[in-house]
Amino acid sequence: MLNILGIHCSVLNGFGKLAVVILTDENEIVTNIFRSPSVFSFRENTGEILNWHKDNVLSLISLYKIDAIVVKKTESNSFNGRPKKSDFFKLYLEGVMLSIAGSNGMKNRHLVKNSITALLQNNEVYDKTLSELEEIFKIELDAEYSAADRAPITESLLAVLAYKNFLTQ
């Protein structure tokens, strides 16, 4: 078994959010939410914002001896018309996270919702609450989350569980 880091990038009220779920080789779950400066300053502070998130992830990789990274990919149908700054932010950040994995020789994957449901062999898995997911997968989250943070944590958690299934096949 491997230590797997799952990541979901999102934007809420103009602030970048990186939801992180780590599944350890002992089946423990570690979660965290990193919030960055406003994505509306994305043109001026691109490097600063990406480096801030990159440094957080690099410290987690070292601390938890991460072997694999999975990113829950932004769905292409989430773009309504022309992509906005928030869309570019998510795509750039996803790429940076996968680049970290690749440049450190780690297994890595980009997963979309359909891939996750297929790997988990459960088409209704996205309809479940975090409590229901804990029961189904016999895991225990390390924290309670606000309503605004539940969806990104759920996305990261499902990506990690699906990637674990992929790696054990």
XYZ file of N, CA and C in Angstrom:
507
model
N 0.847 -1.193 0.000
C 0.000 0.000 0.000
C 0.882 1.243 0.000
N 0.371 2.318 -0.543
C 1.098 3.569 -0.676
C 0.437 4.680 0.124
N 1.199 5.727 0.407
C 0.633 6.959 0.948
C 0.227 7.811 -0.249
N -1.079 8.105 -0.357
C -1.619 8.798 -1.527
C -2.154 10.165 -1.115
N -1.781 11.187 -1.877
C -2.242 12.546 -1.655
C -3.265 12.887 -2.720
N -4.478 13.231 -2.294
C -5.538 13.639 -3.212
C -5.759 15.131 -3.114
N -5.958 15.765 -4.263
C -6.074 17.221 -4.319
C -7.268 17.619 -5.166
N -7.992 18.632 -4.678
C -9.067 19.238 -5.462
C -8.901 20.746 -5.389
N -8.840 21.392 -6.541
C -8.671 22.836 -6.630
C -10.023 23.483 -6.892
N -10.320 24.544 -6.136
C -11.584 25.244 -6.369
C -11.418 26.715 -6.012
N -12.439 27.488 -6.312
C -12.451 28.910 -5.992
C -13.790 29.204 -5.335
N -13.735 29.890 -4.193
C -14.950 30.282 -3.491
C -14.817 31.741 -3.083
N -15.765 32.546 -3.506
C -15.762 33.977 -3.202
C -14.452 34.651 -3.614
N -13.879 34.207 -4.730
C -12.677 34.824 -5.257
C -11.373 34.324 -4.669
N -11.427 33.429 -3.687
C -10.215 32.922 -3.063
C -9.967 31.477 -3.488
N -8.714 31.204 -3.845
C -8.342 29.855 -4.249
C -8.369 28.917 -3.059
N -8.785 27.702 -3.323
C -8.875 26.711 -2.256
C -8.282 25.406 -2.767
N -7.426 24.804 -1.965
C -6.838 23.518 -2.271
C -7.255 22.573 -1.153
N -8.139 21.625 -1.488
C -8.591 20.627 -0.516
C -7.710 19.403 -0.662
N -7.093 19.000 0.431
C -6.127 17.915 0.431
C -6.614 16.779 1.316
N -6.532 15.560 0.787
C -6.824 14.357 1.563
C -5.653 13.400 1.375
N -5.100 12.957 2.481
C -4.014 11.984 2.444
C -4.548 10.665 2.985
N -4.346 9.610 2.218
C -4.679 8.253 2.649
C -3.353 7.553 2.903
N -3.097 7.215 4.171
C -1.824 6.584 4.511
C -1.892 5.087 4.258
N -0.722 4.469 4.276
C -0.668 3.027 4.068
C -1.295 2.247 5.230
N -1.613 2.944 6.320
C -2.311 2.326 7.456
C -3.802 2.626 7.424
N -4.286 3.122 6.278
C -5.689 3.450 6.035
C -6.202 4.607 6.903
N -5.292 5.469 7.334
C -5.673 6.671 8.065
C -5.898 7.793 7.067
N -6.786 8.708 7.429
C -7.103 9.851 6.581
C -6.644 11.132 7.280
N -5.915 11.959 6.531
C -5.491 13.268 7.011
C -6.025 14.280 6.003
N -6.698 15.319 6.494
C -7.294 16.306 5.587
C -6.800 17.712 5.919
N -6.881 18.581 4.925
C -6.551 19.980 5.146
C -7.129 20.812 4.007
N -7.406 22.068 4.318
C -7.871 23.036 3.322
C -6.891 24.202 3.349
N -6.301 24.495 2.186
C -5.415 25.652 2.064
C -6.141 26.703 1.251
N -6.215 27.922 1.787
C -6.849 29.038 1.081
C -5.769 30.030 0.677
N -5.830 30.469 -0.570
C -4.810 31.384 -1.077
C -5.371 32.789 -1.208
N -4.500 33.718 -1.563
C -4.980 35.078 -1.851
C -5.992 35.065 -2.999
N -6.587 36.179 -3.215
C -7.630 36.318 -4.231
C -7.140 35.935 -5.617
N -7.953 35.154 -6.319
C -7.613 34.788 -7.699
C -7.851 35.962 -8.644
N -8.508 37.011 -8.156
C -8.719 38.177 -9.010
C -7.405 38.915 -9.235
N -6.412 38.662 -8.372
C -5.077 39.237 -8.579
C -4.181 38.228 -9.292
N -4.803 37.280 -9.952
C -4.087 36.156 -10.553
C -3.052 36.600 -11.572
N -3.341 37.585 -12.397
C -2.369 38.029 -13.408
C -1.106 38.587 -12.757
N -1.292 39.388 -11.711
C -0.153 40.022 -11.078
C 0.604 39.068 -10.158
N -0.087 38.160 -9.494
C 0.518 37.328 -8.454
C 0.509 35.845 -8.777
N 0.494 35.488 -10.053
C 0.405 34.090 -10.459
C 1.452 33.230 -9.777
N 2.705 33.614 -9.915
C 3.790 32.831 -9.344
C 3.695 32.734 -7.833
N 3.366 33.843 -7.192
C 3.250 33.885 -5.738
C 2.179 32.915 -5.236
N 1.008 32.946 -5.848
C -0.104 32.091 -5.422
C 0.235 30.624 -5.667
N 0.756 30.307 -6.854
C 1.096 28.920 -7.162
C 2.225 28.416 -6.265
N 3.235 29.246 -6.009
C 4.324 28.834 -5.130
C 3.856 28.610 -3.703
N 2.917 29.412 -3.246
C 2.382 29.254 -1.898
C 1.746 27.873 -1.766
N 0.906 27.500 -2.725
C 0.281 26.175 -2.697
C 1.324 25.074 -2.900
N 2.238 25.277 -3.824
C 3.271 24.277 -4.098
C 4.083 23.989 -2.839
N 4.474 25.032 -2.111
C 5.254 24.845 -0.889
C 4.469 24.065 0.162
N 3.187 24.338 0.276
C 2.351 23.580 1.225
C 2.328 22.103 0.858
N 2.150 21.815 -0.421
C 2.086 20.424 -0.877
C 3.444 19.740 -0.720
N 4.527 20.436 -1.040
C 5.861 19.849 -0.871
C 6.126 19.483 0.587
N 5.666 20.304 1.505
C 5.870 19.975 2.919
C 5.045 18.756 3.318
N 3.833 18.608 2.769
C 3.022 17.415 3.046
C 3.663 16.162 2.464
N 4.226 16.287 1.266
C 4.896 15.150 0.620
C 6.025 14.639 1.505
N 6.789 15.563 2.026
C 7.915 15.202 2.887
C 7.435 14.646 4.230
N 6.499 15.329 4.850
C 6.013 14.945 6.176
C 5.361 13.566 6.181
N 4.550 13.278 5.154
C 3.800 12.018 5.111
C 4.413 10.988 4.170
N 5.586 11.278 3.630
C 6.269 10.346 2.727
C 5.328 9.872 1.611
N 4.787 10.830 0.894
C 3.798 10.575 -0.157
C 4.443 9.817 -1.320
N 3.751 8.773 -1.781
C 4.215 7.950 -2.896
C 3.475 8.246 -4.197
N 2.258 8.800 -4.092
C 1.426 9.018 -5.276
C 0.536 10.237 -5.063
N 0.245 10.940 -6.155
C -0.645 12.104 -6.106
C -1.746 11.919 -7.128
N -2.973 12.212 -6.710
C -4.110 12.185 -7.623
C -4.809 13.539 -7.535
N -5.150 14.088 -8.681
C -5.839 15.367 -8.750
C -7.224 15.143 -9.316
N -8.244 15.635 -8.609
C -9.601 15.610 -9.140
C -9.669 16.727 -10.170
N -9.744 16.343 -11.423
C -9.704 17.281 -12.544
C -10.977 18.123 -12.608
N -10.788 19.390 -12.928
C -11.926 20.275 -13.171
C -12.673 19.745 -14.379
N -13.955 19.554 -14.243
C -14.773 19.013 -15.328
C -14.889 20.046 -16.448
N -14.753 19.598 -17.679
C -14.817 20.523 -18.815
C -16.194 21.167 -18.950
N -17.232 20.510 -18.451
C -18.574 21.097 -18.553
C -18.818 22.169 -17.489
N -17.810 22.421 -16.619
C -17.981 23.469 -15.615
C -17.711 24.859 -16.196
N -17.143 24.932 -17.404
C -16.900 26.213 -18.043
C -18.148 26.626 -18.802
N -18.758 27.687 -18.363
C -19.931 28.224 -19.055
C -19.454 29.366 -19.932
N -19.276 29.080 -21.224
C -18.777 30.100 -22.139
C -17.267 30.220 -22.036
N -16.800 31.433 -22.064
C -15.358 31.702 -22.025
C -14.827 31.476 -20.601
N -13.689 30.761 -20.469
C -13.129 30.529 -19.125
C -12.801 31.836 -18.408
N -13.012 31.842 -17.087
C -12.744 33.010 -16.246
C -11.405 32.831 -15.539
N -10.988 33.855 -14.797
C -9.756 33.767 -14.021
C -9.797 32.589 -13.057
N -10.937 32.342 -12.465
C -11.049 31.234 -11.511
C -10.832 29.888 -12.213
N -11.301 29.769 -13.453
C -11.099 28.532 -14.221
C -9.616 28.336 -14.543
N -8.955 29.420 -14.976
C -7.518 29.333 -15.265
C -6.734 28.983 -14.010
N -7.129 29.582 -12.888
C -6.462 29.299 -11.626
C -6.530 27.805 -11.305
N -7.719 27.229 -11.398
C -7.881 25.798 -11.105
C -7.039 24.939 -12.039
N -7.076 25.227 -13.323
C -6.317 24.438 -14.291
C -4.811 24.564 -14.079
N -4.331 25.778 -13.834
C -2.900 25.973 -13.569
C -2.485 25.209 -12.317
N -3.265 25.339 -11.260
C -2.925 24.701 -9.999
C -2.927 23.185 -10.127
N -3.886 22.639 -10.862
C -3.911 21.189 -11.104
C -2.628 20.759 -11.821
N -2.231 21.527 -12.822
C -1.013 21.210 -13.561
C 0.229 21.286 -12.685
N 0.292 22.293 -11.831
C 1.430 22.436 -10.916
C 1.514 21.230 -9.986
N 0.384 20.780 -9.474
C 0.371 19.643 -8.546
C 0.835 18.353 -9.234
N 0.403 18.129 -10.465
C 0.844 16.941 -11.195
C 2.306 17.062 -11.594
N 2.764 18.275 -11.869
C 4.163 18.501 -12.190
C 5.054 18.168 -10.996
N 4.603 18.512 -9.803
C 5.346 18.163 -8.581
C 5.525 16.650 -8.512
N 4.447 15.928 -8.746
C 4.510 14.462 -8.689
C 5.470 13.919 -9.730
N 5.321 14.372 -10.951
C 6.162 13.873 -12.036
C 7.630 14.188 -11.833
N 7.932 15.396 -11.387
C 9.333 15.773 -11.208
C 9.954 15.108 -9.988
N 9.137 14.553 -9.101
C 9.654 13.815 -7.943
C 9.542 12.304 -8.141
N 9.222 11.877 -9.368
C 9.171 10.457 -9.681
C 8.036 9.696 -9.019
N 6.962 10.398 -8.673
C 5.814 9.754 -8.020
C 4.770 9.333 -9.038
N 4.025 8.309 -8.680
C 2.864 7.940 -9.484
C 1.884 9.105 -9.401
N 1.173 9.364 -10.497
C 0.220 10.467 -10.457
C -0.869 10.255 -11.484
N -1.989 10.891 -11.237
C -3.146 10.707 -12.122
C -4.076 11.907 -11.984
N -4.731 12.226 -13.070
C -5.815 13.203 -13.156
C -7.091 12.389 -13.291
N -8.050 12.531 -12.425
C -9.296 11.772 -12.542
C -10.495 12.700 -12.651
N -11.428 12.351 -13.520
C -12.707 13.059 -13.627
C -13.776 12.234 -12.919
N -14.922 12.828 -12.740
C -16.010 12.196 -11.995
C -16.362 10.797 -12.539
N -16.476 10.666 -13.866
C -16.843 9.362 -14.447
C -15.807 8.294 -14.129
N -14.532 8.654 -14.178
C -13.466 7.703 -13.845
C -13.546 7.289 -12.381
N -13.831 8.247 -11.533
C -13.917 7.964 -10.095
C -15.068 7.011 -9.802
N -16.237 7.287 -10.366
C -17.372 6.389 -10.112
C -17.105 4.995 -10.675
N -16.433 4.923 -11.821
C -16.109 3.615 -12.409
C -15.104 2.855 -11.542
N -14.057 3.532 -11.079
C -13.045 2.874 -10.244
C -13.610 2.438 -8.886
N -14.568 3.197 -8.388
C -15.197 2.836 -7.108
C -16.380 1.893 -7.307
N -16.733 1.650 -8.561
C -17.850 0.775 -8.926
C -19.130 1.156 -8.185
N -19.395 2.479 -8.192
C -20.561 2.986 -7.489
C -21.001 4.284 -8.170
N -22.060 4.207 -8.969
C -22.545 5.385 -9.691
C -23.205 6.423 -8.794
N -23.583 6.039 -7.583
C -24.246 6.969 -6.666
C -23.308 7.521 -5.601
N -22.017 7.252 -5.716
C -21.075 7.642 -4.671
C -21.059 9.157 -4.443
N -21.318 9.944 -5.484
C -21.337 11.402 -5.333
C -22.591 11.911 -4.623
N -23.572 11.055 -4.443
C -24.789 11.442 -3.729
C -24.666 11.214 -2.229
N -23.554 10.661 -1.777
C -23.358 10.308 -0.368
C -22.755 11.475 0.409
N -23.084 11.523 1.704
C -22.481 12.513 2.592
C -21.123 11.997 3.054
N -20.342 12.857 3.656
C -19.046 12.429 4.183
C -19.216 11.330 5.235
N -20.223 11.442 6.063
C -20.480 10.405 7.078
C -20.797 9.069 6.424
N -21.611 9.102 5.372
C -21.939 7.865 4.659
C -20.698 7.272 3.989
N -19.842 8.127 3.450
C -18.613 7.646 2.814
C -17.681 7.000 3.840
N -17.626 7.581 5.029
C -16.807 6.987 6.091
C -17.275 5.564 6.391
N -18.580 5.399 6.450
C -19.147 4.085 6.753
C -18.930 3.098 5.594
N -19.193 3.539 4.384
C -19.057 2.667 3.212
C -17.620 2.172 3.058
N -16.648 3.084 3.194
C -15.249 2.736 2.942
C -14.469 2.389 4.218
N -15.179 2.365 5.342
C -14.578 1.998 6.628
C -13.326 2.828 6.924
N -13.543 4.141 6.870
C -12.492 5.103 7.163
C -13.029 6.110 8.168
N -12.137 6.928 8.708
C -12.557 7.970 9.635
C -11.821 9.252 9.304
N -12.580 10.300 9.011
C -11.971 11.599 8.724
C -11.445 12.199 10.017
N -10.441 13.049 9.904
C -9.798 13.624 11.078
C -10.416 14.936 11.542
N -11.459 15.428 10.861
C -12.068 16.704 11.231
C -13.502 16.782 10.725
N -14.230 17.762 11.263
C -15.559 18.113 10.763
C -15.371 19.326 9.857
N -16.224 19.447 8.843
C -16.053 20.537 7.887
C -17.294 21.384 7.759
N -17.056 22.673 7.456
C -18.163 23.591 7.208
C -18.845 23.185 5.908
N -20.025 23.704 5.692
C -20.770 23.392 4.474
C -19.958 23.772 3.235
N -19.211 24.872 3.298
C -18.424 25.333 2.145
C -17.245 24.411 1.842
N -16.762 23.688 2.838
C -15.588 22.833 2.643
C -15.926 21.367 2.401
N -17.159 20.970 2.613
C -17.530 19.559 2.454
C -17.367 19.069 1.017
N -17.816 19.841 0.052
C -17.742 19.396 -1.354
C -16.291 19.212 -1.820
N -15.386 20.176 -1.577
C -13.998 19.953 -2.013
C -13.327 18.775 -1.289
N -13.599 18.604 -0.008
C -13.029 17.467 0.724
C -13.585 16.166 0.159
N -14.879 16.148 -0.153
C -15.492 14.953 -0.744
C -14.828 14.624 -2.079
N -14.606 15.636 -2.919
C -13.953 15.420 -4.222
C -12.563 14.804 -4.041
N -11.775 15.355 -3.120
C -10.420 14.836 -2.875
C -10.465 13.429 -2.304
N -11.384 13.198 -1.375
C -11.508 11.878 -0.750
C -11.867 10.813 -1.781
N -12.847 11.100 -2.604
C -13.258 10.128 -3.624
C -12.142 9.871 -4.635
N -11.396 10.915 -4.988
C -10.272 10.735 -5.915
C -9.208 9.823 -5.307
N -8.900 10.028 -4.037
C -7.903 9.194 -3.349
C -8.365 7.737 -3.280
N -9.611 7.530 -2.919
C -10.128 6.159 -2.810
C -10.156 5.467 -4.171
N -10.533 6.219 -5.205
C -10.555 5.648 -6.554
C -9.143 5.317 -7.023
N -8.192 6.200 -6.758
C -6.811 5.959 -7.187
C -6.213 4.769 -6.434
N -6.575 4.630 -5.184
C -6.127 3.461 -4.414
C -6.619 2.184 -5.114
N -7.883 2.173 -5.520
C -8.423 1.018 -6.247
C -7.667 0.779 -7.548
N -7.384 1.848 -8.267
C -6.644 1.752 -9.529
C -5.268 1.128 -9.308
N -4.559 1.592 -8.283
C -3.200 1.123 -8.007
C -3.151 -0.317 -7.513
N -4.234 -0.788 -6.899
C -4.255 -2.154 -6.375
C -4.804 -3.165 -7.382
N -5.255 -2.686 -8.552
C -5.789 -3.596 -9.563
C -4.683 -4.381 -10.240
